[in-house]
CSV table of N, CA and C in Angstrom, one decimal:
chain,number,residue,atom,x,y,z
A,141,MET,N,45.3,11.6,54.5
A,141,MET,CA,44.1,11.1,54.0
A,141,MET,C,43.6,9.9,54.8
A,142,ALA,N,42.3,9.9,55.1
A,142,ALA,CA,41.8,8.9,56.0
A,142,ALA,C,41.7,7.5,55.3
A,143,VAL,N,42.2,6.5,56.0
A,143,VAL,CA,42.1,5.1,55.5
A,143,VAL,C,41.5,4.2,56.5
A,144,PRO,N,40.5,3.4,56.1
A,144,PRO,CA,39.8,2.5,57.1
A,144,PRO,C,40.8,1.5,57.7
A,145,LYS,N,40.7,1.3,59.1
A,145,LYS,CA,41.6,0.4,59.7
A,145,LYS,C,41.1,-1.1,59.5
A,146,HIS,N,39.8,-1.2,59.5
A,146,HIS,CA,39.2,-2.6,59.4
A,146,HIS,C,38.2,-2.6,58.2
A,147,ARG,N,38.1,-3.8,57.7
A,147,ARG,CA,37.1,-4.0,56.6
A,147,ARG,C,35.7,-3.9,57.1
A,148,THR,N,34.8,-3.3,56.3
A,148,THR,CA,33.4,-3.1,56.7
A,148,THR,C,32.7,-4.4,56.5
A,149,SER,N,32.0,-4.9,57.5
A,149,SER,CA,31.4,-6.2,57.4
A,149,SER,C,30.1,-6.1,56.5
A,150,LYS,N,29.7,-7.3,56.1
A,150,LYS,CA,28.4,-7.3,55.2
A,150,LYS,C,27.3,-6.8,56.0
A,151,GLN,N,27.1,-7.1,57.3
A,151,GLN,CA,26.0,-6.7,58.1
A,151,GLN,C,26.0,-5.2,58.2
A,152,LYS,N,27.1,-4.6,58.5
A,152,LYS,CA,27.3,-3.1,58.7
A,152,LYS,C,26.9,-2.4,57.3
A,153,LYS,N,27.5,-2.9,56.2
A,153,LYS,CA,27.2,-2.3,54.9
A,153,LYS,C,25.8,-2.4,54.5
A,154,ARG,N,25.1,-3.6,54.8
A,154,ARG,CA,23.7,-3.8,54.4
A,154,ARG,C,22.8,-3.0,55.2
A,155,SER,N,23.1,-2.9,56.5
A,155,SER,CA,22.2,-2.1,57.4
A,155,SER,C,22.3,-0.6,57.1
A,156,ARG,N,23.4,-0.2,56.6
A,156,ARG,CA,23.6,1.2,56.2
A,156,ARG,C,22.8,1.5,55.0
A,157,ARG,N,22.7,0.5,54.1
A,157,ARG,CA,22.0,0.7,52.8
A,157,ARG,C,20.5,0.3,52.9
A,158,SER,N,20.0,0.0,54.0
A,158,SER,CA,18.6,-0.5,54.2
A,158,SER,C,17.6,0.5,53.8
A,159,HIS,N,17.9,1.8,53.9
A,159,HIS,CA,16.9,2.9,53.6
A,159,HIS,C,16.9,3.2,52.1
A,160,LEU,N,17.7,2.5,51.3
A,160,LEU,CA,17.8,2.8,49.9
A,160,LEU,C,16.8,1.9,49.1
A,161,ALA,N,16.1,1.0,49.8
A,161,ALA,CA,15.2,0.0,49.1
A,161,ALA,C,14.1,0.8,48.5
A,162,LEU,N,13.6,0.3,47.3
A,162,LEU,CA,12.5,0.9,46.6
A,162,LEU,C,11.2,0.5,47.2
A,163,SER,N,10.2,1.3,47.2
A,163,SER,CA,8.9,1.0,47.7
A,163,SER,C,7.9,0.9,46.5
A,164,LYS,N,6.9,0.1,46.7
A,164,LYS,CA,5.9,-0.1,45.7
A,164,LYS,C,5.0,1.1,45.6
A,165,PRO,N,4.5,1.4,44.4
A,165,PRO,CA,3.7,2.6,44.2
A,165,PRO,C,2.3,2.3,44.8
A,166,GLY,N,1.6,3.3,45.3
A,166,GLY,CA,0.3,3.1,45.9
A,166,GLY,C,-0.7,2.9,44.7
A,167,LEU,N,-1.5,1.8,44.8
A,167,LEU,CA,-2.5,1.6,43.7
A,167,LEU,C,-3.9,1.6,44.3
A,168,ASN,N,-4.8,2.1,43.5
A,168,ASN,CA,-6.3,2.0,43.9
A,168,ASN,C,-7.0,1.4,42.7
A,169,ILE,N,-8.3,1.1,43.0
A,169,ILE,CA,-9.2,0.5,42.0
A,169,ILE,C,-10.0,1.7,41.4
A,170,CYS,N,-10.1,1.8,40.1
A,170,CYS,CA,-10.9,2.8,39.5
A,170,CYS,C,-12.4,2.6,39.8
A,171,SER,N,-13.1,3.6,40.2
A,171,SER,CA,-14.5,3.5,40.5
A,171,SER,C,-15.4,3.3,39.3
A,172,ASN,N,-14.9,3.7,38.1
A,172,ASN,CA,-15.7,3.6,36.9
A,172,ASN,C,-15.5,2.2,36.2
A,173,CYS,N,-14.2,1.8,36.0
A,173,CYS,CA,-14.0,0.6,35.2
A,173,CYS,C,-13.5,-0.6,36.0
A,174,GLY,N,-13.0,-0.3,37.2
A,174,GLY,CA,-12.5,-1.4,38.1
A,174,GLY,C,-11.1,-1.8,37.9
A,175,GLN,N,-10.4,-1.2,37.0
A,175,GLN,CA,-9.0,-1.5,36.7
A,175,GLN,C,-8.1,-0.8,37.8
A,176,SER,N,-6.9,-1.3,38.1
A,176,SER,CA,-6.0,-0.7,39.1
A,176,SER,C,-5.4,0.5,38.4
A,177,LYS,N,-5.2,1.6,39.2
A,177,LYS,CA,-4.6,2.8,38.8
A,177,LYS,C,-3.8,3.4,39.9
A,178,LEU,N,-2.8,4.3,39.5
A,178,LEU,CA,-2.1,5.0,40.5
A,178,LEU,C,-2.9,6.0,41.3
A,179,ASN,N,-2.6,6.3,42.5
A,179,ASN,CA,-3.3,7.3,43.3
A,179,ASN,C,-3.2,8.7,42.7
A,180,HIS,N,-4.3,9.4,42.8
A,180,HIS,CA,-4.4,10.8,42.4
A,180,HIS,C,-4.0,11.0,41.0
A,181,THR,N,-4.3,10.1,40.1
A,181,THR,CA,-4.1,10.2,38.7
A,181,THR,C,-5.3,9.8,37.9
A,182,VAL,N,-5.4,10.2,36.6
A,182,VAL,CA,-6.5,9.8,35.8
A,182,VAL,C,-6.3,8.3,35.4
A,183,CYS,N,-7.4,7.6,35.3
A,183,CYS,CA,-7.3,6.2,34.9
A,183,CYS,C,-6.9,6.1,33.4
A,184,LYS,N,-5.9,5.2,33.1
A,184,LYS,CA,-5.4,5.1,31.8
A,184,LYS,C,-6.4,4.3,30.9
A,185,HIS,N,-7.3,3.5,31.5
A,185,HIS,CA,-8.2,2.7,30.7
A,185,HIS,C,-9.4,3.4,30.3
A,186,CYS,N,-10.0,4.2,31.2
A,186,CYS,CA,-11.3,4.8,30.8
A,186,CYS,C,-11.2,6.4,30.8
A,187,GLY,N,-10.2,7.0,31.4
A,187,GLY,CA,-10.1,8.4,31.3
A,187,GLY,C,-10.8,9.2,32.4
A,188,PHE,N,-11.3,8.5,33.5
A,188,PHE,CA,-12.1,9.1,34.5
A,188,PHE,C,-11.2,9.4,35.7
A,189,TYR,N,-11.5,10.5,36.4
A,189,TYR,CA,-10.9,10.9,37.7
A,189,TYR,C,-11.9,11.4,38.6
A,190,LYS,N,-12.1,10.9,39.8
A,190,LYS,CA,-13.2,11.3,40.7
A,190,LYS,C,-14.5,11.3,40.1
A,191,ASN,N,-14.9,10.3,39.4
A,191,ASN,CA,-16.2,10.1,38.7
A,191,ASN,C,-16.5,11.2,37.7
A,192,LYS,N,-15.5,11.8,37.1
A,192,LYS,CA,-15.6,12.8,36.1
A,192,LYS,C,-14.8,12.4,34.9
A,193,GLU,N,-15.3,12.5,33.7
A,193,GLU,CA,-14.6,12.1,32.5
A,193,GLU,C,-13.6,13.2,32.2
A,194,ILE,N,-12.3,13.0,32.3
A,194,ILE,CA,-11.3,14.0,32.0
A,194,ILE,C,-10.8,13.8,30.6
A,195,ILE,N,-10.5,12.6,30.2
A,195,ILE,CA,-9.9,12.3,28.8
A,195,ILE,C,-11.0,11.6,28.0
A,196,VAL,N,-11.3,12.1,26.9
A,196,VAL,CA,-12.3,11.5,26.0
A,196,VAL,C,-11.5,10.5,25.1
A,197,LYS,N,-11.8,9.3,25.1
A,197,LYS,CA,-11.1,8.3,24.3
A,197,LYS,C,-11.7,8.3,22.9
A,198,LYS,N,-10.7,8.3,21.9
A,198,LYS,CA,-11.1,8.2,20.5
A,198,LYS,C,-11.4,6.8,20.1
A,199,ALA,N,-12.4,6.7,19.2
A,199,ALA,CA,-12.6,5.3,18.6
A,199,ALA,C,-11.5,4.9,17.7
A,200,LYS,N,-11.1,3.7,17.7
A,200,LYS,CA,-10.1,3.2,16.9
A,200,LYS,C,-10.6,3.1,15.4
A,201,LYS,N,-9.7,3.5,14.5
A,201,LYS,CA,-10.1,3.4,13.1
A,201,LYS,C,-10.1,2.0,12.6
A,202,THR,N,-11.1,1.7,11.8
A,202,THR,CA,-11.2,0.4,11.2
A,202,THR,C,-10.5,0.4,9.9
A,203,GLU,N,-10.3,-0.7,9.3
A,203,GLU,CA,-9.6,-0.8,8.0
A,203,GLU,C,-10.4,-0.1,6.9
A,204,LYS,N,-11.7,-0.1,7.0
A,204,LYS,CA,-12.6,0.5,6.1
A,204,LYS,C,-12.4,2.0,6.1
A,205,ASP,N,-12.3,2.6,7.3
A,205,ASP,CA,-12.1,4.0,7.5
A,205,ASP,C,-10.7,4.4,7.0
A,206,LYS,N,-9.7,3.6,7.1
A,206,LYS,CA,-8.3,3.9,6.7
A,206,LYS,C,-8.3,3.9,5.1
A,207,LYS,N,-9.1,3.1,4.5
A,207,LYS,CA,-9.1,3.0,3.0
A,207,LYS,C,-9.8,4.3,2.5
A,208,GLU,N,-10.8,4.8,3.2
A,208,GLU,CA,-11.6,5.9,2.7
A,208,GLU,C,-10.7,7.2,2.8
A,209,THR,N,-9.8,7.3,3.7
A,209,THR,CA,-9.0,8.5,3.9
A,209,THR,C,-7.9,8.6,2.9
A,210,LYS,N,-7.6,7.5,2.2
A,210,LYS,CA,-6.5,7.6,1.2
A,210,LYS,C,-6.9,8.1,-0.1
């Protein structure tokens, strides 16, 4: 069984692991609302993608509407 002759130095170990570092995700600014969003995805804030409305946001229910449904 192979056994290392010498201890691996910190520099050698860290340089070997240098490619394992995480990268930041690519962000763009939404052309509709101006919020930052991930590339090639629908905006979470307004639901637009490439100047087209993909997701229609529902209006939040008010307390008055909640009482009427009961």
